[in-house]
Amino acid sequence: MRLQFLGDYPDAFKWDALHWMCTRSFARFDSLLIVPMLTPDEPESTHGGSSPDGFPCRPFIKTFLRRLRDERSLRPLSELGTLNEPRFEVIVHPDPLPIGNAFRRYHYWGPVCTQMRADQIVFMDPDNGFETKSQRARKHFRHDEAARVMSAMPESSALVVYQHWRRQRWHEAFSEIADDADYAETVSAVYLKDLALVAMSKNSVTGQRINAVLEDYKRHNPLVGLWSANLL
């Protein structure tokens, strides 16, 4: 995540979808832990900063996006759970500095593991998504980090990761991620043309819950695609 892109088109998708996941009574995910994985702004970059109008999110999410863009701060994220009924708990990683590398990056995960709750969505927001076989940079979420997070996560909670398009068909990208995620019992995703949210769980019961809420979100928004390793 970069502050310069707050309130853009990917934000419209991810905050609308995450709010949906945490407000479906049948799924029982009533807490959201946001891990921004913040990286420094790149003023010279021509990527990102796209209009949120490209995704048909709900009206109260549009208002939320305008505030994110105006404030250019992580502070409003803690209020996502109060935008509409039912309300839910939101916890934001307390470190406002970029995730960094080496020693700093290793210790970044400590506060994440101490703030986990039962029935929680743990959301990772890297710039690019999961590492690949040829790319393992600061902008990626690494599988050893995902394994560390999931080992500390309650059985009833789910890990959700922002994933940018990898220049390959989505079903191929998701299959590669699932093959590398030997620490997860289930893997599924909702996606648009160029970005996705990948969900993982530690057991089939929680996997069924997260799959059900993703299916429900797809029914709500026909632009959204659905993939699940369990459907292959």
Short mmCIF file of C-alpha atoms in Angstrom, two decimals:
data_model
loop_
_atom_site.label_atom_id
_atom_site.label_comp_id
_atom_site.label_asym_id
_atom_site.label_seq_id
_atom_site.Cartn_x
_atom_site.Cartn_y
_atom_site.Cartn_z
CA MET A 1 0.00 0.00 0.00
CA ARG A 2 1.11 3.54 -0.80
CA LEU A 3 -0.55 6.62 0.69
CA GLN A 4 -0.55 8.34 -2.72
CA PHE A 5 -3.10 5.80 -3.99
CA LEU A 6 -5.59 5.92 -1.13
CA GLY A 7 -9.18 6.17 -2.34
CA ASP A 8 -8.47 4.85 -5.85
CA TYR A 9 -10.09 2.10 -7.95
CA PRO A 10 -8.48 -0.87 -6.14
CA ASP A 11 -9.56 0.69 -2.83
CA ALA A 12 -13.17 0.82 -4.06
CA PHE A 13 -13.08 -2.96 -4.60
CA LYS A 14 -11.14 -4.04 -1.55
CA TRP A 15 -12.88 -1.92 1.10
CA ASP A 16 -16.32 -2.71 -0.32
CA ALA A 17 -15.54 -6.44 -0.36
CA LEU A 18 -13.93 -6.48 3.09
CA HIS A 19 -16.85 -4.58 4.59
CA TRP A 20 -19.17 -7.17 3.02
CA MET A 21 -17.18 -10.07 4.50
CA CYS A 22 -17.44 -8.62 8.01
CA THR A 23 -21.19 -7.87 7.94
CA ARG A 24 -22.72 -11.15 6.74
CA SER A 25 -24.30 -12.72 9.82
CA PHE A 26 -24.10 -16.25 8.41
CA ALA A 27 -20.30 -15.98 8.05
CA ARG A 28 -19.66 -14.61 11.58
CA PHE A 29 -16.49 -12.68 10.67
CA ASP A 30 -17.04 -9.73 12.99
CA SER A 31 -13.54 -8.30 13.27
CA LEU A 32 -11.06 -6.94 10.71
CA LEU A 33 -7.30 -6.63 11.26
CA ILE A 34 -5.74 -4.37 8.57
CA VAL A 35 -2.02 -4.78 7.89
CA PRO A 36 -1.13 -1.99 5.41
CA MET A 37 2.39 -3.22 4.49
CA LEU A 38 3.04 0.45 3.74
CA THR A 39 5.77 1.36 1.22
CA PRO A 40 7.09 4.86 0.40
CA ASP A 41 5.24 7.01 -2.12
CA GLU A 42 6.76 7.20 -5.60
CA PRO A 43 5.87 10.66 -6.98
CA GLU A 44 7.33 9.82 -10.38
CA SER A 45 5.21 6.67 -10.78
CA THR A 46 2.53 6.67 -13.50
CA HIS A 47 0.73 3.67 -12.00
CA GLY A 48 -2.23 3.75 -9.64
CA GLY A 49 -4.21 6.77 -8.49
CA SER A 50 -7.08 5.67 -10.72
CA SER A 51 -10.63 6.91 -10.23
CA PRO A 52 -12.73 4.82 -7.81
CA ASP A 53 -15.65 5.22 -10.23
CA GLY A 54 -14.29 2.24 -12.16
CA PHE A 55 -15.82 -0.12 -9.59
CA PRO A 56 -19.48 0.05 -8.51
CA CYS A 57 -19.03 0.04 -4.74
CA ARG A 58 -21.83 1.00 -2.36
CA PRO A 59 -22.53 4.72 -1.75
CA PHE A 60 -21.19 4.82 1.81
CA ILE A 61 -17.93 3.26 0.59
CA LYS A 62 -17.66 6.04 -2.02
CA THR A 63 -17.91 8.62 0.77
CA PHE A 64 -15.25 6.71 2.71
CA LEU A 65 -12.95 6.72 -0.35
CA ARG A 66 -13.23 10.49 -0.71
CA ARG A 67 -12.13 10.88 2.90
CA LEU A 68 -9.16 8.55 2.37
CA ARG A 69 -8.10 10.53 -0.67
CA ASP A 70 -8.53 13.90 1.03
CA GLU A 71 -6.71 12.96 4.24
CA ARG A 72 -4.07 10.75 2.62
CA SER A 73 -3.76 8.98 5.93
CA LEU A 74 -4.33 5.51 7.38
CA ARG A 75 -6.36 7.04 10.23
CA PRO A 76 -9.82 6.68 8.59
CA LEU A 77 -9.31 2.93 8.11
CA SER A 78 -10.16 2.31 11.77
CA GLU A 79 -13.65 3.72 11.10
CA LEU A 80 -14.56 1.31 8.30
CA GLY A 81 -16.58 -0.81 10.71
CA THR A 82 -18.79 2.15 11.73
CA LEU A 83 -19.91 3.22 8.24
CA ASN A 84 -23.08 1.13 8.16
CA GLU A 85 -24.96 -1.48 10.13
CA PRO A 86 -24.07 -3.98 11.42
CA ARG A 87 -20.90 -2.57 12.94
CA PHE A 88 -17.71 -4.53 13.44
CA GLU A 89 -14.34 -4.13 15.12
CA VAL A 90 -11.44 -2.77 13.04
CA ILE A 91 -7.81 -2.94 14.17
CA VAL A 92 -5.07 -1.26 12.14
CA HIS A 93 -1.41 -2.27 12.44
CA PRO A 94 0.03 0.34 14.84
CA ASP A 95 3.27 1.03 12.94
CA PRO A 96 2.75 3.98 10.53
CA LEU A 97 6.19 3.61 8.93
CA PRO A 98 7.02 1.64 5.75
CA ILE A 99 7.43 -2.09 6.22
CA GLY A 100 11.10 -1.98 5.19
CA ASN A 101 13.41 -4.96 4.71
CA ALA A 102 15.56 -7.36 6.71
CA PHE A 103 15.50 -6.72 10.49
CA ARG A 104 12.65 -4.18 10.40
CA ARG A 105 10.48 -6.35 8.18
CA TYR A 106 10.98 -9.43 10.36
CA HIS A 107 9.78 -7.54 13.45
CA TYR A 108 6.86 -5.96 11.61
CA TRP A 109 4.82 -9.14 12.12
CA GLY A 110 5.02 -9.22 15.91
CA PRO A 111 2.15 -6.74 16.49
CA VAL A 112 0.08 -8.56 13.87
CA CYS A 113 0.25 -11.83 15.75
CA THR A 114 -0.70 -10.20 19.08
CA GLN A 115 -3.82 -8.47 17.72
CA MET A 116 -5.57 -11.47 16.25
CA ARG A 117 -9.09 -12.42 17.32
CA ALA A 118 -11.41 -15.35 16.72
CA ASP A 119 -13.77 -14.96 13.73
CA GLN A 120 -11.53 -12.29 12.23
CA ILE A 121 -10.51 -11.32 8.72
CA VAL A 122 -6.76 -10.64 8.72
CA PHE A 123 -6.14 -8.43 5.68
CA MET A 124 -2.69 -8.01 4.13
CA ASP A 125 -2.31 -5.10 1.70
CA PRO A 126 1.01 -5.40 -0.19
CA ASP A 127 1.56 -3.32 -3.32
CA ASN A 128 1.82 -6.35 -5.62
CA GLY A 129 0.47 -9.37 -3.75
CA PHE A 130 2.21 -12.69 -3.13
CA GLU A 131 5.80 -13.24 -4.15
CA THR A 132 6.46 -15.23 -7.32
CA LYS A 133 9.24 -17.65 -8.20
CA SER A 134 11.20 -14.78 -9.77
CA GLN A 135 10.07 -11.81 -7.65
CA ARG A 136 10.46 -11.42 -3.88
CA ALA A 137 10.67 -7.69 -3.26
CA ARG A 138 9.50 -5.32 -0.53
CA LYS A 139 6.22 -4.90 -2.42
CA HIS A 140 5.36 -8.59 -2.11
CA PHE A 141 3.88 -10.70 0.69
CA ARG A 142 6.16 -13.68 1.21
CA HIS A 143 4.94 -17.21 1.79
CA ASP A 144 7.14 -17.66 4.85
CA GLU A 145 5.50 -14.53 6.28
CA ALA A 146 2.05 -15.86 5.44
CA ALA A 147 2.92 -19.14 7.17
CA ARG A 148 4.05 -17.23 10.27
CA VAL A 149 0.85 -15.18 10.36
CA MET A 150 -1.39 -18.18 9.82
CA SER A 151 0.34 -20.22 12.51
CA ALA A 152 -0.68 -17.54 15.03
CA MET A 153 -4.18 -17.09 13.62
CA PRO A 154 -7.18 -18.66 15.39
CA GLU A 155 -8.79 -21.59 13.58
CA SER A 156 -12.00 -19.58 13.04
CA SER A 157 -10.25 -16.67 11.29
CA ALA A 158 -9.27 -16.18 7.65
CA LEU A 159 -6.33 -14.52 5.90
CA VAL A 160 -7.17 -12.23 2.96
CA VAL A 161 -4.42 -10.81 0.72
CA TYR A 162 -4.56 -8.10 -1.94
CA GLN A 163 -3.24 -9.46 -5.23
CA HIS A 164 -2.35 -7.43 -8.32
CA TRP A 165 -2.51 -9.01 -11.78
CA ARG A 166 0.55 -11.13 -12.60
CA ARG A 167 0.33 -10.92 -16.43
CA GLN A 168 -1.11 -14.43 -16.58
CA ARG A 169 -4.59 -15.89 -16.48
CA TRP A 170 -6.13 -15.61 -13.06
CA HIS A 171 -6.79 -19.32 -12.65
CA GLU A 172 -3.10 -19.98 -13.34
CA ALA A 173 -1.98 -17.33 -10.83
CA PHE A 174 -4.35 -18.60 -8.13
CA SER A 175 -3.26 -22.20 -8.74
CA GLU A 176 0.40 -21.19 -8.31
CA ILE A 177 -0.39 -19.36 -5.08
CA ALA A 178 -2.36 -22.34 -3.77
CA ASP A 179 0.48 -24.74 -4.68
CA ASP A 180 2.96 -22.60 -2.71
CA ALA A 181 0.59 -22.16 0.25
CA ASP A 182 1.19 -25.51 1.93
CA TYR A 183 0.41 -23.78 5.23
CA ALA A 184 -3.27 -23.26 4.24
CA GLU A 185 -6.07 -25.81 4.10
CA THR A 186 -8.27 -23.83 1.69
CA VAL A 187 -7.58 -21.10 -0.89
CA SER A 188 -10.18 -19.04 -2.77
CA ALA A 189 -10.44 -15.62 -4.40
CA VAL A 190 -12.70 -12.92 -5.73
CA TYR A 191 -11.28 -10.89 -8.60
CA LEU A 192 -11.67 -8.23 -11.24
CA LYS A 193 -9.73 -7.95 -14.49
CA ASP A 194 -6.53 -6.71 -12.89
CA LEU A 195 -6.76 -7.25 -9.12
CA ALA A 196 -8.04 -9.77 -6.62
CA LEU A 197 -8.48 -10.67 -2.99
CA VAL A 198 -7.08 -14.11 -2.11
CA ALA A 199 -8.55 -15.80 0.97
CA MET A 200 -6.98 -18.62 2.98
CA SER A 201 -8.04 -20.64 6.00
CA LYS A 202 -6.51 -23.23 8.29
CA ASN A 203 -9.39 -25.72 8.13
CA SER A 204 -12.31 -26.74 5.92
CA VAL A 205 -14.99 -25.36 8.27
CA THR A 206 -13.60 -21.81 8.13
CA GLY A 207 -12.89 -22.35 4.43
CA GLN A 208 -16.57 -23.08 3.82
CA ARG A 209 -17.51 -19.89 5.69
CA ILE A 210 -15.17 -17.69 3.68
CA ASN A 211 -16.21 -19.35 0.41
CA ALA A 212 -19.87 -18.73 1.25
CA VAL A 213 -19.31 -15.03 1.91
CA LEU A 214 -17.26 -14.65 -1.31
CA GLU A 215 -20.03 -16.36 -3.28
CA ASP A 216 -22.52 -14.02 -1.66
CA TYR A 217 -20.42 -11.02 -2.68
CA LYS A 218 -20.22 -12.26 -6.28
CA ARG A 219 -24.02 -12.49 -6.39
CA HIS A 220 -24.21 -8.92 -5.14
CA ASN A 221 -21.78 -7.62 -7.77
CA PRO A 222 -21.76 -9.41 -11.16
CA LEU A 223 -18.46 -7.74 -12.20
CA VAL A 224 -16.69 -9.90 -9.61
CA GLY A 225 -15.32 -13.33 -10.50
CA LEU A 226 -14.93 -16.24 -8.06
CA TRP A 227 -12.23 -18.92 -7.89
CA SER A 228 -11.79 -21.70 -5.38
CA ALA A 229 -9.29 -24.54 -5.25
CA ASN A 230 -12.15 -26.67 -3.92
CA LEU A 231 -14.05 -26.17 -7.20
CA LEU A 232 -11.27 -27.54 -9.43
#
